[in-house]
Coordinates of C-alpha atoms in Angstrom, one line a residue:
X1 CA 0.1 0.1 0.1
X2 CA 1.6 3.2 -0.7
X3 CA 2.3 5.8 1.6
X4 CA 0.4 8.6 -0.1
X5 CA -3.1 8.3 1.0
X6 CA -6.2 10.8 0.5
X7 CA -9.3 11.4 2.8
X8 CA -12.0 13.3 0.7
X9 CA -14.9 13.9 3.2
X10 CA -17.0 17.0 4.1
X11 CA -15.1 19.2 1.7
X12 CA -11.7 18.4 3.1
X13 CA -9.0 16.3 1.4
X14 CA -5.8 15.2 3.0
X15 CA -3.0 13.9 1.2
X16 CA 0.6 13.0 2.9
X17 CA 2.6 13.2 -0.2
X18 CA 1.9 15.1 -3.6
X19 CA 0.9 13.7 -7.0
X20 CA 2.5 14.8 -10.5
X21 CA 0.0 16.4 -12.6
X22 CA -1.2 15.2 -16.1
X23 CA 0.0 17.9 -18.6
X24 CA -2.3 19.1 -21.4
X25 CA -2.6 22.4 -23.6
X26 CA -5.1 25.4 -22.5
X27 CA -8.0 26.7 -24.8
X28 CA -9.7 30.2 -24.4
X29 CA -10.7 31.7 -21.2
X30 CA -13.6 34.0 -20.6
X31 CA -14.1 36.1 -17.6
X32 CA -16.8 38.3 -16.7
X33 CA -17.7 38.5 -20.3
X34 CA -14.6 39.3 -21.6
X35 CA -12.9 36.7 -23.5
X36 CA -8.7 36.3 -23.8
X37 CA -6.7 33.6 -25.2
X38 CA -4.8 31.2 -22.8
X39 CA -1.3 30.9 -22.6
X40 CA -0.7 27.0 -23.8
X41 CA 1.7 25.5 -21.2
X42 CA 2.4 22.2 -19.9
X43 CA -0.3 22.1 -17.2
X44 CA -3.3 24.1 -19.2
X45 CA -2.6 27.2 -17.3
X46 CA -5.1 29.8 -18.2
X47 CA -3.8 33.5 -17.9
X48 CA -6.1 36.0 -17.7
X49 CA -4.9 39.2 -19.0
X50 CA -7.2 42.0 -18.3
X51 CA -5.4 44.7 -16.0
X52 CA -2.2 44.9 -14.4
X53 CA -2.1 43.3 -10.6
X54 CA -2.2 46.3 -8.0
X55 CA -1.1 43.7 -5.2
X56 CA 2.4 43.3 -5.9
X57 CA 4.4 44.8 -3.6
X58 CA 5.9 41.9 -1.2
X59 CA 6.7 43.9 1.8
X60 CA 2.8 44.4 2.2
X61 CA 1.6 41.9 5.0
X62 CA -1.0 39.5 4.5
X63 CA -3.8 41.2 6.4
X64 CA -3.4 44.5 4.6
X65 CA -3.4 42.6 1.1
X66 CA -6.4 42.9 -1.2
X67 CA -8.9 40.0 -2.2
X68 CA -7.8 38.1 -5.2
X69 CA -9.6 38.7 -8.7
X70 CA -9.2 37.3 -11.9
X71 CA -6.5 39.6 -13.1
X72 CA -4.4 38.7 -10.0
X73 CA -4.6 35.0 -10.7
X74 CA -3.0 32.3 -13.0
X75 CA -5.7 29.6 -13.3
X76 CA -5.1 25.9 -14.2
X77 CA -6.6 22.7 -13.9
X78 CA -5.0 19.7 -14.0
X79 CA -5.4 15.6 -13.3
X80 CA -3.2 14.5 -10.5
X81 CA -2.1 11.1 -10.0
X82 CA -4.8 9.9 -7.1
X83 CA -3.5 8.3 -4.0
X84 CA -6.7 6.3 -3.9
X85 CA -6.7 3.8 -6.3
X86 CA -10.4 3.8 -6.8
X87 CA -10.8 7.6 -7.4
X88 CA -9.4 10.1 -10.1
X89 CA -8.1 13.3 -8.5
X90 CA -8.2 16.9 -10.4
X91 CA -7.1 20.3 -9.2
X92 CA -7.6 24.2 -9.8
X93 CA -4.6 25.8 -9.0
X94 CA -5.0 29.4 -8.1
X95 CA -1.4 30.8 -8.7
X96 CA -0.4 34.5 -8.4
X97 CA 0.6 36.5 -12.0
X98 CA 4.0 37.8 -11.6
X99 CA 4.7 39.6 -8.2
X100 CA 1.2 39.7 -6.9
X101 CA 0.0 39.3 -3.4
X102 CA -3.6 39.0 -2.5
X103 CA -5.7 36.5 -0.3
X104 CA -8.9 34.5 -1.1
X105 CA -11.1 31.7 0.4
X106 CA -14.6 30.2 0.5
X107 CA -16.1 28.0 -2.0
X108 CA -16.5 28.4 -6.1
X109 CA -20.0 29.4 -7.2
X110 CA -21.8 28.0 -9.8
X111 CA -19.5 25.2 -11.0
X112 CA -20.3 23.8 -14.5
X113 CA -18.6 21.9 -17.0
X114 CA -19.0 21.9 -20.7
X115 CA -18.1 19.8 -23.7
X116 CA -15.7 21.3 -26.3
X117 CA -18.7 22.5 -28.4
X118 CA -20.3 24.3 -25.2
X119 CA -22.7 21.7 -24.5
X120 CA -23.4 21.6 -20.7
X121 CA -22.8 18.5 -18.8
X122 CA -24.0 17.5 -15.4
X123 CA -21.5 14.8 -13.7
X124 CA -23.2 15.6 -10.5
X125 CA -21.6 17.9 -7.9
X126 CA -21.6 17.7 -4.1
X127 CA -19.2 19.1 -1.3
X128 CA -18.1 22.6 -0.9
X129 CA -17.5 24.8 2.2
X130 CA -19.4 26.3 4.9
X131 CA -19.5 30.2 5.5
X132 CA -16.4 29.3 8.2
X133 CA -13.5 29.3 6.0
X134 CA -9.9 30.5 6.0
X135 CA -8.6 32.8 3.9
X136 CA -5.4 31.8 1.9
X137 CA -2.3 33.9 1.1
X138 CA -1.6 33.9 -2.7
X139 CA 2.0 35.2 -3.5
X140 CA 5.5 34.1 -3.4
X141 CA 5.1 31.0 -4.9
X142 CA 2.0 30.2 -2.9
X143 CA -1.3 29.4 -4.4
X144 CA -4.4 28.2 -3.4
X145 CA -6.4 25.5 -4.8
X146 CA -9.6 23.3 -5.1
X147 CA -10.0 19.7 -5.2
X148 CA -12.2 17.5 -6.9
X149 CA -12.5 13.8 -6.4
X150 CA -14.4 11.5 -9.2
X151 CA -14.6 7.8 -9.4
X152 CA -12.0 6.2 -11.2
X153 CA -14.5 3.4 -12.5
X154 CA -18.3 2.9 -12.7
X155 CA -20.0 4.7 -15.8
X156 CA -18.9 6.1 -19.3
X157 CA -16.8 9.3 -19.0
X158 CA -18.5 12.3 -20.4
X159 CA -16.5 14.4 -22.9
X160 CA -15.6 17.2 -20.4
X161 CA -13.5 20.2 -22.0
X162 CA -14.0 23.1 -19.7
X163 CA -15.2 24.2 -16.0
X164 CA -16.9 27.3 -15.5
X165 CA -17.0 29.0 -12.0
X166 CA -17.4 32.3 -10.2
X167 CA -14.7 33.1 -8.2
X168 CA -15.9 34.1 -4.5
X169 CA -16.0 38.1 -3.8
X170 CA -15.7 39.7 -0.7
X171 CA -18.1 42.8 -0.9
X172 CA -18.7 42.5 -4.2
X173 CA -20.1 39.9 -6.8
X174 CA -17.3 37.6 -8.0
X175 CA -16.0 37.1 -11.3
X176 CA -17.1 34.3 -14.0
X177 CA -14.3 32.1 -15.3
X178 CA -14.0 29.2 -17.6
X179 CA -10.6 27.4 -18.2
X180 CA -9.7 24.3 -19.8
X181 CA -10.4 21.0 -18.4
X182 CA -7.5 18.2 -18.7
X183 CA -9.7 15.0 -19.4
X184 CA -12.6 13.4 -19.8
X185 CA -14.3 12.0 -16.5
X186 CA -17.6 10.5 -14.9
X187 CA -19.4 11.6 -11.5
X188 CA -20.3 12.2 -8.7
X189 CA -17.8 14.7 -8.3
X190 CA -17.1 15.9 -4.8
X191 CA -15.4 19.2 -4.8
X192 CA -13.4 21.1 -1.9
X193 CA -13.7 24.6 -1.0
X194 CA -10.5 27.0 -1.6
X195 CA -7.5 25.7 0.5
X196 CA -3.9 25.7 0.7
X197 CA -2.3 23.1 -1.5
X198 CA -1.5 19.6 0.3
X199 CA 1.2 17.1 -0.2

């Protein structure tokens, strides 16, 4: 039995070792009605180029940093090798753009999947996080992550190509984002709230 084990229950995932991502290429990204081209990288990173980040001073303490918006983040969806043999493990990574420093936390809203032609897909989604959540500092190579657990076997895989969601807002409505999804899967799907990476 490998040392790396995952437990995903009640919106919390625990890993004892990190898994390597499956690498794919990016596709166009939409945020808040605007469309920009994703930067094709090895891990389907989707860069949102709207305006320059405003929270790029590393001397600003975490408590004084602004809330993360789409323009502050480089968002990518990857499939990891799951430490649980009967599951598949996916993750959305929220990394800082450049020298950005900001904070984020809570639950993604309106999570939806679609095929390449835009046809909505419904694998079934559960999980999330309650209102008592922590805030994650993004910057200095630190990122936030949302984990998705899908069954490894069961039904036919759906041709998932993109995932859309609403970023949590703080005092304002969150922005809508669409990013490339790395591979087809079948549900039901369990999703965590935003958290620090584990492993």
